[in-house]
Amino acid sequence: MTALMLPQLFDIVPDALLLVDAEGRIIRANGNAERLFGHGNDGLVGLSVEALMPADARERHLQHRLGYMSSPRVRPMGQSDQVLVGQKADGQQFPVEIALSPIETAHGRHYLASVRDISESQRVRQALVRASYDAFIARLGQMALDAGSEQQLVRSLPGMLIDELQADAVALAFPESDGHAIDVRVAGQINGEALCHILSSRWALLEASLPVDRATILDDRQLELLAEAGEGFACGAATLLRDRDHPTGILMVLSTDTRPIQHDILHLIQGVAVLVAAIMQRRRTAEQLAHAQRLDALGQLTGGIAHDFNNLLTIISGSLQLLDDEYAPHQGARDLIAGALHSVARGASLTSKLLAFARRQPLAPQSVKLHQLVHDLGTMLQRILGESFSLTIECHRGLPPAHVDPCQLETALVNVVLNARDALPGNGEILLSVGEQWVRPQEMEELQAGHYIVIRITDRGMGMSASTARRAVEPFFTTKSMGQGSGLGLSMVYGFTRQSRGMLHIDTVHGRGTTVSMYLPVATSLPERVLPPRHRVEGARQTILVVEDDPGVRRIAVSFLQAAGYVTLEACDAVEALAIAKMHPETALVFSDVMLGGAMNGHALASTLREQLPGLAVLLTTGHDDAPDVSPDLGHCGTLLRKPYRREDLLVAIQQLIA
Ligand SMILES: Nc1ncnc2c1ncn2[C@@H]1O[C@H](COP(=O)(O)OP(=O)(O)OP(=O)(O)O)[C@@H](O)[C@H]1O
Ligand SMILES: [Mg+2]
């Protein structure tokens, strides 16, 4: 039985049927075929079958047809995963499935082709694939939320992707923080170690060859790179994982067969990469936050202790200085007192570092030209370092000034340079370079957008291990032996840069060296003018009102002043001080602590006095900047005396105001 014998059947089947002779000419077509290919009644008869396909497929088809006709059997046309394309009379193309069968007729052997338009089912299939990919991403997101452990997700992701994409290998690679090692998670037929090696040696090349914002199909050059690792992959796709502007890793899918990688797969890879990058960024931010919170908590603790300790030191040092007068004729006693005063000075330097870490050091920021400062300091530092170390300074004259406390900046630089020296093996080079940088919004987590001066100190010394780097700025953290380091150097630098609205950044590679960068805001105002003293009262035995809530500290100040011939009045808070000052118009100066009990602090007292008793001079003292974000307006009194103060410092400051 042949189709020719059953013309009715030929016309009622739902598929398009074509009967072709041994030359490939169409000798009969049903109505469905004419409609499908857009040819009118009997329009197909006499055409070559190759006329029903795109021009670029015709030659290949001819070869296949001759092959088929030499050993014909019933079978679908093309390979299982091959998409066949038909072409209508108007040139429009569409996907088709074709079944072939040889038919013996009275006129010889013919061939029947049953053609089905699969546009619709292909669309459905693609939609299904896409839905499955979307579900995959959703599953990944859910896992990230549920597990809370990104490590687990990162570990299982390559295997999951292999299953989803039927790929041969998937690699998720991250360079370690030292920029040399690569952490690769692989699954499938892939030699992880060899790939790891090739990725670490060619990381920069590979990273630079990938587009920044999308997944891409690997080209021959990129595949060749991987082939060096002994892997013969025929095709692959990859994308960068990004954290803000920086690439942090690569996700790569590889396959040994030549099937082209579909757009949907690229889309999936990109989606996965974005998700993984977001998860990792979240973890990093959480870690940074926890670290910053720990440092803040430590800062509050040490700041509180240092403040109390400073008051104790003020009392001890004051008492010792008064005793020194009493025992003037006794050399033995004076030696003891001098020794004790020396220890007080060391204690004061310790508390000053702790206060700096806690961001409570009273700072006097001003517009500072770095060129002069670093060159002057450099000469001094070179002397401390000795001849076996060389300190190179790079700083342009044309840099804008920084807004910073110059004394504290010098202390910070000394700390960092001495650390660099300690990291070098007895000799070596230290580079101190000063530059400028514009920081864009969101570019650096700890820094507001703006214009900064950046001071970098680099050594090629021992560097820090990851755990040392994590703890380096903590107060009292040191890897140096007893007596060699107190662990307060970087703590001071950290607190000082942050209190100055800048940032400390440490780049270090174990065994290779360290660069410590200090970001400091560029000064927007001109160098500050020192105001002349507002008020001068002539005559001896002037009256000074001492305002201090700690009775021990107050007693010391009063004793210093009385011994110098001043008349003193005392108040323990701002309210009492205002009342006493009004009752005693002879008062020439108010000497007040900044930190006072009660609602009003020293700054508030100073401005109230300035309004209500404008003729009165005010000198403030503090061991501790309690409101680090409010820069105190000291213009009206010109001076802030740092605790613990020496008697001479106090008297000089007073004489400058009311000489
Ligand atoms: N340039 C550097 N190279 C290698 N390690 C460093 C460097 N700078 C700091 N460190 C490490 O950080 C630790 C803390 O440094 P920090 O300056 O706070 O304290 P310290 O130098 O140990 O003591 P201190 O500065 O109080 O005398 C050091 O003990 C050291 O392990
Ligand atoms: Mg140090």
XYZ file of C-alpha atoms and ligand atoms in Angstrom:
691
model
C 0.000 0.000 0.000
C 1.395 3.393 -0.903
C 0.318 6.945 -0.297
C -0.233 7.251 -4.028
C -2.762 4.524 -3.809
C -4.537 6.336 -1.020
C -4.802 9.960 -2.066
C -7.569 10.664 0.459
C -5.360 9.484 3.304
C -2.509 11.622 1.957
C -4.730 14.659 2.253
C -6.321 14.089 5.640
C -3.217 13.433 7.838
C -2.436 16.443 10.091
C 1.210 16.725 8.995
C 2.641 18.203 5.847
C 3.592 15.339 3.490
C 5.981 15.505 0.567
C 6.691 12.718 -1.877
C 10.127 13.035 -3.430
C 11.729 11.092 -6.275
C 15.291 9.788 -6.509
C 16.462 13.163 -7.893
C 15.082 15.006 -4.908
C 12.187 16.539 -6.854
C 8.817 16.883 -5.187
C 6.306 14.805 -7.100
C 3.405 15.212 -4.768
C 2.530 17.421 -1.773
C -0.590 17.515 0.373
C -2.594 20.623 1.164
C -0.926 20.941 4.615
C 2.492 21.059 2.928
C 1.377 23.744 0.471
C -0.046 25.809 3.305
C 2.977 25.287 5.588
C 5.503 26.339 2.964
C 3.225 29.051 1.543
C 2.993 27.729 -1.967
C -0.331 27.719 -3.827
C -2.165 24.734 -5.281
C 0.325 22.342 -6.817
C 2.948 25.036 -6.299
C 5.367 22.557 -4.708
C 5.311 19.882 -7.377
C 8.410 19.933 -9.503
C 10.516 21.879 -6.935
C 13.665 20.403 -5.464
C 13.305 19.661 -1.707
C 16.317 21.870 -1.113
C 14.138 24.822 -2.171
C 12.247 24.382 1.131
C 15.206 25.171 3.352
C 17.472 28.183 3.980
C 20.126 28.733 1.300
C 23.038 28.067 3.704
C 21.684 24.599 4.526
C 21.067 23.414 0.956
C 24.504 22.110 0.056
C 24.781 20.181 3.322
C 21.297 18.753 2.859
C 22.136 17.536 -0.622
C 25.020 15.484 0.768
C 22.842 14.068 3.531
C 20.073 13.263 1.034
C 22.414 11.317 -1.242
C 23.708 9.418 1.776
C 20.182 8.647 2.935
C 19.003 7.532 -0.496
C 21.877 5.070 -0.782
C 20.629 3.207 2.333
C 17.149 4.417 3.089
C 15.086 3.428 6.138
C 12.341 4.885 8.262
C 13.912 7.428 10.602
C 13.766 11.025 11.766
C 15.921 13.430 9.822
C 18.948 15.070 11.478
C 20.694 14.401 14.813
C 18.651 14.139 17.991
C 19.668 17.563 19.323
C 19.798 19.284 15.935
C 17.245 21.962 15.123
C 16.078 21.663 11.495
C 14.865 24.787 9.780
C 12.312 25.108 6.971
C 11.799 28.117 4.698
C 8.524 29.426 3.338
C 7.969 30.871 -0.135
C 8.266 34.390 1.348
C 11.649 33.526 2.941
C 10.360 33.221 6.519
C 12.117 30.462 8.476
C 10.722 28.152 11.141
C 11.851 25.095 13.160
C 10.657 21.715 11.885
C 10.764 18.023 12.691
C 10.943 15.665 9.697
C 10.355 11.926 9.495
C 11.649 10.071 6.399
C 10.565 6.772 4.886
C 11.364 5.077 1.566
C 8.319 3.961 -0.477
C 8.375 1.430 -3.295
C 5.998 2.333 -6.157
C 5.348 1.063 -9.623
C 7.519 3.956 -10.791
C 10.466 2.983 -8.629
C 11.595 4.002 -5.135
C 10.236 7.290 -3.759
C 10.739 8.972 -0.439
C 8.068 10.302 1.872
C 8.902 13.246 4.146
C 6.474 14.097 6.912
C 7.150 17.667 8.091
C 5.888 19.158 11.328
C 6.188 22.837 12.345
C 7.498 22.832 15.917
C 7.630 26.604 16.476
C 4.991 26.371 19.104
C 6.377 23.360 20.956
C 9.873 24.817 20.787
C 8.615 28.011 22.352
C 6.996 25.981 25.084
C 10.182 23.986 25.593
C 12.237 27.152 25.887
C 9.776 28.607 28.332
C 10.106 25.413 30.372
C 13.896 25.657 30.352
C 13.716 29.268 31.420
C 11.278 28.459 34.192
C 13.592 25.703 35.395
C 16.524 28.146 35.449
C 14.479 30.709 37.338
C 13.521 28.022 39.841
C 17.213 27.155 40.196
C 18.095 30.744 41.105
C 15.187 30.912 43.517
C 16.353 27.658 45.148
C 19.822 29.094 45.528
C 18.467 32.268 47.113
C 16.378 30.217 49.502
C 19.401 28.112 50.429
C 21.385 31.262 51.184
C 18.634 32.491 53.482
C 18.062 29.128 55.180
C 21.581 27.898 55.570
C 23.077 31.155 56.736
C 26.315 29.538 55.745
C 27.568 30.896 52.463
C 30.476 28.475 52.597
C 28.119 25.542 52.315
C 26.375 27.117 49.357
C 29.605 27.976 47.589
C 30.772 24.404 48.109
C 27.676 22.766 46.663
C 27.008 25.244 43.858
C 29.315 23.754 41.176
C 27.710 20.316 41.567
C 24.219 21.802 41.432
C 25.054 23.697 38.247
C 26.440 20.568 36.600
C 23.159 18.795 37.254
C 21.071 21.718 36.066
C 23.002 22.409 32.866
C 24.228 18.892 32.089
C 27.667 20.475 31.827
C 30.918 18.529 32.192
C 32.649 20.856 34.613
C 31.936 23.925 36.698
C 34.532 25.997 38.523
C 33.998 28.767 41.033
C 37.325 30.495 41.620
C 38.345 33.264 44.017
C 41.769 34.811 44.361
C 42.902 34.810 47.999
C 43.407 38.182 49.642
C 47.130 37.994 49.015
C 46.373 37.990 45.277
C 48.438 34.876 44.564
C 46.556 31.767 45.598
C 43.212 30.846 44.059
C 40.446 29.056 45.890
C 38.674 26.883 43.302
C 35.527 24.825 43.831
C 35.092 22.369 41.010
C 32.728 19.618 40.104
C 32.567 17.178 37.213
C 35.351 15.858 35.024
C 37.918 18.417 35.871
C 41.345 18.265 37.413
C 40.915 20.830 40.178
C 44.583 21.090 41.010
C 45.688 21.692 37.411
C 42.907 24.204 36.882
C 43.824 25.929 40.133
C 47.375 26.226 38.952
C 46.482 27.612 35.554
C 43.950 30.033 37.011
C 46.412 31.430 39.520
C 49.156 31.863 36.954
C 46.834 33.377 34.335
C 44.315 35.089 36.587
C 44.985 38.635 35.476
C 44.840 37.643 31.802
C 41.603 35.744 32.173
C 40.022 38.385 34.380
C 40.890 41.129 31.902
C 39.477 39.126 28.975
C 35.991 38.807 30.477
C 33.370 41.547 30.110
C 32.595 43.320 33.370
C 28.835 43.068 33.334
C 27.668 39.847 31.701
C 28.395 36.196 31.102
C 30.130 35.389 27.871
C 30.958 32.369 25.724
C 34.647 31.484 26.027
C 36.564 32.061 22.831
C 39.275 29.764 21.414
C 42.052 31.705 23.126
C 40.425 31.345 26.521
C 39.731 27.653 25.934
C 43.361 27.188 24.941
C 44.427 28.654 28.265
C 42.397 25.983 30.027
C 43.739 23.309 27.687
C 47.164 24.061 29.171
C 45.774 22.561 32.360
C 45.240 19.344 30.445
C 41.523 19.867 29.897
C 40.181 19.623 26.350
C 36.908 21.452 26.590
C 35.104 22.265 23.344
C 33.079 25.144 24.675
C 32.377 27.042 27.813
C 30.978 30.197 29.319
C 32.187 32.367 32.161
C 31.442 35.494 34.091
C 33.112 37.652 36.722
C 31.785 37.819 40.255
C 31.861 41.415 41.393
C 31.833 43.271 44.666
C 31.029 46.898 43.842
C 33.649 47.756 41.247
C 36.094 44.966 41.990
C 36.064 41.499 40.431
C 36.259 38.985 43.273
C 36.037 35.727 41.384
C 35.051 33.832 38.250
C 32.243 31.363 37.616
C 32.965 29.056 34.676
C 30.897 26.330 33.005
C 32.694 23.952 30.615
C 31.578 21.284 28.228
C 33.270 18.678 26.039
C 30.624 18.634 23.296
C 30.241 21.226 20.589
C 26.612 22.063 21.177
C 26.386 25.841 21.114
C 25.715 27.531 24.454
C 22.251 29.045 24.418
C 21.447 32.558 25.488
C 19.341 31.194 28.347
C 22.366 29.424 29.807
C 24.385 32.635 29.763
C 21.486 34.305 31.472
C 21.440 31.638 34.179
C 25.199 31.836 34.748
C 24.971 35.598 35.091
C 22.067 35.294 37.532
C 23.954 32.781 39.670
C 27.075 34.957 39.651
C 25.154 38.032 40.782
C 23.529 36.057 43.564
C 26.761 34.481 44.793
C 28.529 37.853 44.679
C 25.701 39.437 46.673
C 25.826 36.662 49.270
C 29.567 37.035 49.658
C 29.328 40.798 49.855
C 26.729 40.449 52.592
C 29.040 38.180 54.555
C 31.972 40.531 54.137
C 29.910 43.538 55.217
C 28.640 41.621 58.237
C 32.208 40.699 59.199
C 33.374 44.280 58.779
C 30.481 45.539 60.822
C 31.185 43.045 63.601
C 34.844 44.073 63.561
C 33.990 47.779 63.677
C 31.482 47.174 66.478
C 34.054 45.219 68.459
C 36.544 48.060 68.056
C 33.888 50.599 69.063
C 33.050 48.608 72.179
C 36.747 48.329 73.017
C 37.061 52.061 72.369
C 34.296 52.899 74.809
C 35.841 50.710 77.458
C 39.383 52.003 77.057
C 38.179 55.591 76.600
C 36.329 55.455 79.923
C 39.267 53.961 81.763
C 41.717 56.388 80.190
C 39.592 59.367 81.197
C 39.494 58.360 84.860
C 43.132 57.450 84.724
C 43.997 60.862 83.342
C 42.350 62.587 86.299
C 44.315 60.366 88.666
C 47.516 61.252 86.823
C 46.665 64.957 87.075
C 46.331 64.605 90.845
C 49.495 62.515 91.208
C 51.578 64.764 89.021
C 50.165 67.920 90.655
C 50.880 66.621 94.144
C 54.394 65.637 93.122
C 55.054 69.074 91.678
C 53.836 70.730 94.901
C 55.981 68.350 96.969
C 58.924 69.278 94.797
C 58.640 72.855 96.125
C 58.340 71.668 99.708
C 61.406 69.471 99.471
C 63.509 71.894 97.477
C 66.516 71.603 99.810
C 66.430 67.777 99.961
C 68.142 66.416 96.854
C 67.310 62.777 97.711
C 63.603 63.526 97.950
C 63.703 65.603 94.756
C 65.303 62.675 92.867
C 62.505 60.408 94.011
C 59.927 62.978 92.955
C 61.603 63.388 89.562
C 61.480 59.601 89.039
C 57.802 59.530 89.942
C 57.065 62.453 87.605
C 58.847 60.612 84.803
C 56.560 57.621 85.321
C 53.550 59.923 85.339
C 54.663 61.238 81.946
C 54.836 57.669 80.623
C 51.399 56.962 82.037
C 50.113 60.112 80.350
C 51.504 59.006 76.995
C 49.791 55.635 77.415
C 46.426 57.203 78.241
C 46.828 59.589 75.354
C 47.163 56.616 72.952
C 44.159 54.931 74.516
C 42.144 58.113 74.169
C 43.270 58.384 70.560
C 42.064 54.833 69.895
C 38.744 55.670 71.546
C 38.520 58.731 69.253
C 38.375 60.969 72.316
C 41.730 62.636 72.115
C 41.235 66.387 72.129
C 42.298 67.297 68.588
C 43.213 70.700 67.247
C 42.803 70.149 63.507
C 44.074 72.824 61.191
C 45.048 73.265 57.591
C 48.388 71.454 57.275
C 50.768 71.445 54.301
C 52.070 67.896 54.226
C 55.189 68.680 52.214
C 56.831 70.620 55.018
C 55.604 68.329 57.769
C 56.801 65.037 56.265
C 60.194 66.427 55.276
C 60.855 67.847 58.764
C 59.654 64.625 60.345
C 61.660 62.576 57.854
C 64.933 64.081 59.050
C 64.061 63.234 62.627
C 62.864 59.731 61.718
C 65.997 58.967 59.717
C 68.013 59.763 62.816
C 65.912 57.378 64.924
C 66.081 54.646 62.286
C 69.835 54.737 61.936
C 71.973 54.182 58.874
C 70.949 50.626 58.065
C 67.439 51.775 57.147
C 66.651 54.217 54.382
C 63.531 56.316 54.467
C 62.416 57.651 51.075
C 59.871 60.444 51.002
C 57.701 61.209 47.973
C 55.496 64.254 48.356
C 54.664 66.971 45.817
C 54.666 70.564 46.883
C 51.452 71.153 44.955
C 49.248 68.866 47.090
C 46.330 70.552 48.839
C 46.586 70.902 52.637
C 45.014 68.300 54.924
C 42.621 69.168 57.740
C 44.352 67.470 60.626
C 45.996 67.919 64.030
C 49.686 68.172 63.067
C 51.069 66.943 66.428
C 48.922 63.833 66.416
C 49.701 63.228 62.747
C 53.408 63.230 63.545
C 52.850 60.742 66.364
C 50.847 58.525 64.004
C 53.537 58.633 61.310
C 56.239 57.792 63.833
C 54.211 54.778 65.003
C 53.726 53.442 61.479
C 57.328 54.015 60.399
C 58.637 52.285 63.538
C 56.361 49.336 62.800
C 57.846 49.183 59.293
C 61.333 49.189 60.782
C 60.412 46.384 63.183
C 59.069 44.329 60.264
C 62.361 44.581 58.360
C 65.232 42.221 59.158
C 67.679 44.776 60.606
C 67.994 46.858 57.462
C 65.964 47.849 54.416
C 63.922 50.539 52.771
C 60.845 52.322 53.964
C 58.842 54.439 51.545
C 56.632 57.270 52.743
C 54.555 58.693 49.901
C 51.856 61.336 50.000
C 49.233 61.669 47.297
C 45.628 62.715 46.861
C 42.507 60.758 45.975
C 38.895 61.526 45.162
C 36.628 58.959 46.777
C 33.340 58.366 44.971
C 30.069 57.765 46.849
C 29.847 54.161 48.086
C 33.390 53.480 46.908
C 34.714 52.862 50.395
C 32.520 51.700 53.194
C 34.235 53.634 55.962
C 34.817 56.833 54.034
C 32.444 59.530 52.871
C 32.797 60.624 49.286
C 35.219 63.504 48.896
C 38.766 64.692 48.403
C 41.461 63.080 50.548
C 45.171 63.228 51.176
C 46.564 59.692 51.307
C 49.803 58.972 53.149
C 51.226 55.527 52.397
C 54.042 53.856 54.288
C 55.425 50.762 52.600
C 57.922 48.171 53.738
C 58.992 44.898 52.169
C 59.288 43.260 55.546
C 57.683 40.224 57.124
C 54.061 41.250 56.506
C 51.204 39.993 58.652
C 49.339 36.708 58.732
C 45.585 36.984 58.173
C 44.875 36.658 61.901
C 47.444 39.309 62.854
C 46.070 41.688 60.214
C 42.564 41.213 61.599
C 43.653 42.180 65.109
C 46.447 44.665 64.383
C 44.549 47.786 65.438
C 43.159 46.343 68.663
C 44.648 48.008 71.720
C 47.327 45.894 73.411
C 47.519 43.464 70.500
C 51.182 42.915 69.757
C 53.310 40.118 68.338
C 56.434 41.698 69.764
C 58.135 40.343 72.833
C 57.671 41.794 76.333
C 58.981 45.309 76.525
C 59.314 45.616 72.756
C 55.782 46.675 71.948
C 52.732 47.780 73.884
C 50.326 47.087 71.015
C 49.033 50.662 71.035
C 50.745 52.113 67.960
C 48.218 51.156 65.300
C 45.354 51.590 67.785
C 46.330 55.223 68.069
C 46.636 55.587 64.278
C 43.260 53.919 63.734
C 41.409 56.120 66.244
C 43.209 59.258 65.154
C 42.446 58.826 61.425
C 38.808 58.041 62.132
C 38.409 60.932 64.571
C 39.929 63.128 61.858
C 37.138 61.908 59.499
C 39.594 59.811 57.553
C 40.467 56.133 57.487
C 43.290 53.692 58.114
C 43.782 50.925 55.568
C 46.290 48.075 55.865
C 47.406 46.040 52.838
C 49.660 43.226 53.857
C 50.988 39.977 52.419
C 52.558 37.519 54.813
C 56.259 37.266 54.083
C 56.236 40.053 51.510
C 55.497 43.363 53.157
C 52.951 45.892 54.240
C 51.492 49.170 53.066
C 49.676 51.236 55.644
C 47.514 53.993 54.117
C 46.151 56.916 56.078
C 43.321 58.872 54.425
C 42.876 62.398 55.743
C 40.334 64.947 54.528
C 41.616 67.802 52.392
C 41.218 71.137 54.199
C 38.484 73.261 52.708
C 39.263 76.375 54.744
C 42.343 78.524 54.889
C 44.791 78.037 57.768
C 43.158 79.094 61.015
C 43.933 82.482 62.483
C 45.016 82.544 66.125
C 42.863 85.150 67.821
C 44.537 87.617 70.132
C 43.513 87.337 73.800
C 40.183 89.077 74.293
C 40.756 90.483 77.704
C 43.602 91.725 79.759
C 43.306 92.690 83.448
C 46.270 94.502 84.841
C 47.598 94.027 88.321
C 48.759 91.233 90.556
C 46.662 88.909 92.741
C 44.059 88.436 90.067
C 41.117 86.193 90.855
C 40.649 82.914 89.079
C 37.580 80.712 89.292
C 38.445 77.002 89.051
C 35.572 74.831 87.783
C 36.189 71.091 88.133
C 33.915 68.317 89.335
C 36.696 66.067 90.608
C 37.688 67.478 94.022
C 41.197 65.964 93.852
C 41.947 67.576 90.494
C 40.372 70.865 91.680
C 42.569 70.913 94.749
C 45.688 70.557 92.606
C 44.707 73.396 90.268
C 43.862 75.630 93.233
C 47.193 74.832 94.917
C 49.137 75.614 91.712
C 47.360 78.938 91.323
C 47.619 79.987 94.965
C 51.315 79.155 95.021
C 51.715 81.456 92.011
C 49.989 84.294 93.859
C 46.494 84.126 92.400
C 43.308 84.380 94.447
C 41.086 81.386 93.758
C 37.388 80.643 93.770
C 36.004 77.134 93.298
C 32.939 75.627 91.655
C 32.097 72.006 91.016
C 29.759 72.497 88.057
C 28.722 75.053 85.462
C 25.615 76.326 87.282
C 27.593 77.042 90.445
C 30.343 78.625 88.364
C 27.904 81.049 86.690
C 26.505 82.104 90.052
C 29.959 82.621 91.610
C 31.267 84.522 88.557
C 28.300 86.935 88.783
C 28.780 87.391 92.534
C 32.495 88.121 92.077
C 32.934 90.727 89.381
C 36.652 90.855 90.249
C 37.062 87.416 88.613
C 39.594 87.752 85.782
C 39.549 84.232 84.378
C 37.541 81.032 84.577
C 39.633 77.877 84.384
C 37.234 75.031 83.640
C 37.301 71.360 82.808
C 35.412 70.474 79.609
C 33.818 67.400 81.182
C 31.618 68.607 84.025
C 28.844 66.842 85.876
C 25.387 68.297 85.227
C 23.700 69.394 82.043
C 26.264 71.977 80.945
C 29.800 71.091 79.911
C 32.839 73.389 79.760
C 32.141 74.509 76.182
C 28.572 75.477 77.065
C 29.790 77.286 80.189
C 32.338 79.201 78.107
C 29.778 80.402 75.588
C 27.269 81.360 78.317
C 29.959 83.357 80.129
C 30.897 85.001 76.874
C 27.307 86.186 76.427
C 26.594 87.156 80.024
C 30.010 88.429 81.188
C 31.792 89.349 77.982
C 34.869 90.751 79.771
C 35.824 87.422 81.345
C 38.630 85.230 79.989
C 38.075 81.461 79.860
C 40.662 78.676 79.770
C 39.433 75.149 79.177
C 41.191 71.926 80.033
C 40.466 68.362 79.080
C 42.072 65.004 78.961
C 39.393 63.693 76.748
C 37.273 64.864 73.849
C 33.832 63.745 74.797
C 32.080 64.963 71.697
C 34.461 63.923 68.941
C 32.025 64.845 66.197
C 31.618 68.430 67.328
C 34.759 70.375 66.841
C 34.898 72.728 69.800
C 34.886 76.416 69.078
C 37.853 77.502 71.099
C 38.329 80.789 69.289
C 37.056 82.798 72.220
C 39.658 81.561 74.657
C 42.388 80.671 72.243
C 43.759 77.777 74.306
C 42.876 74.298 75.390
C 45.103 72.793 78.032
C 45.613 69.047 77.797
C 45.467 66.952 80.975
C 47.534 66.002 82.813
C 49.145 69.428 82.643
C 52.356 70.590 84.226
C 52.237 73.578 86.529
C 54.285 75.666 84.085
C 51.881 74.877 81.250
C 48.937 76.063 83.313
C 50.620 79.298 84.368
C 51.835 80.098 80.854
C 48.355 79.523 79.433
C 46.820 81.801 82.070
C 49.402 84.514 81.554
C 48.733 84.470 77.813
C 45.098 85.262 78.539
C 45.345 87.704 81.429
C 48.972 88.842 81.592
N 54.555 47.064 58.991
C 54.223 45.959 59.648
N 54.646 44.747 59.211
C 54.309 43.617 59.869
N 53.554 43.580 60.969
C 53.103 44.747 61.455
C 53.402 45.993 60.836
N 52.789 46.963 61.534
C 52.153 46.361 62.549
N 52.339 45.032 62.523
C 51.771 44.031 63.438
O 50.717 44.625 64.172
C 50.967 44.521 65.579
C 50.381 45.716 66.265
O 51.072 46.902 65.885
P 51.087 48.141 66.867
O 51.870 49.224 66.261
O 49.672 48.441 67.244
O 51.775 47.573 68.149
P 53.299 47.216 68.371
O 54.141 47.785 67.296
O 53.362 45.764 68.606
O 53.581 47.971 69.736
P 53.744 49.576 69.939
O 53.519 50.223 68.618
O 52.702 49.943 70.920
O 55.106 49.740 70.454
C 52.472 44.402 65.685
O 52.844 43.758 66.880
C 52.794 43.568 64.444
O 52.540 42.213 64.669
Mg 53.956 49.779 66.741
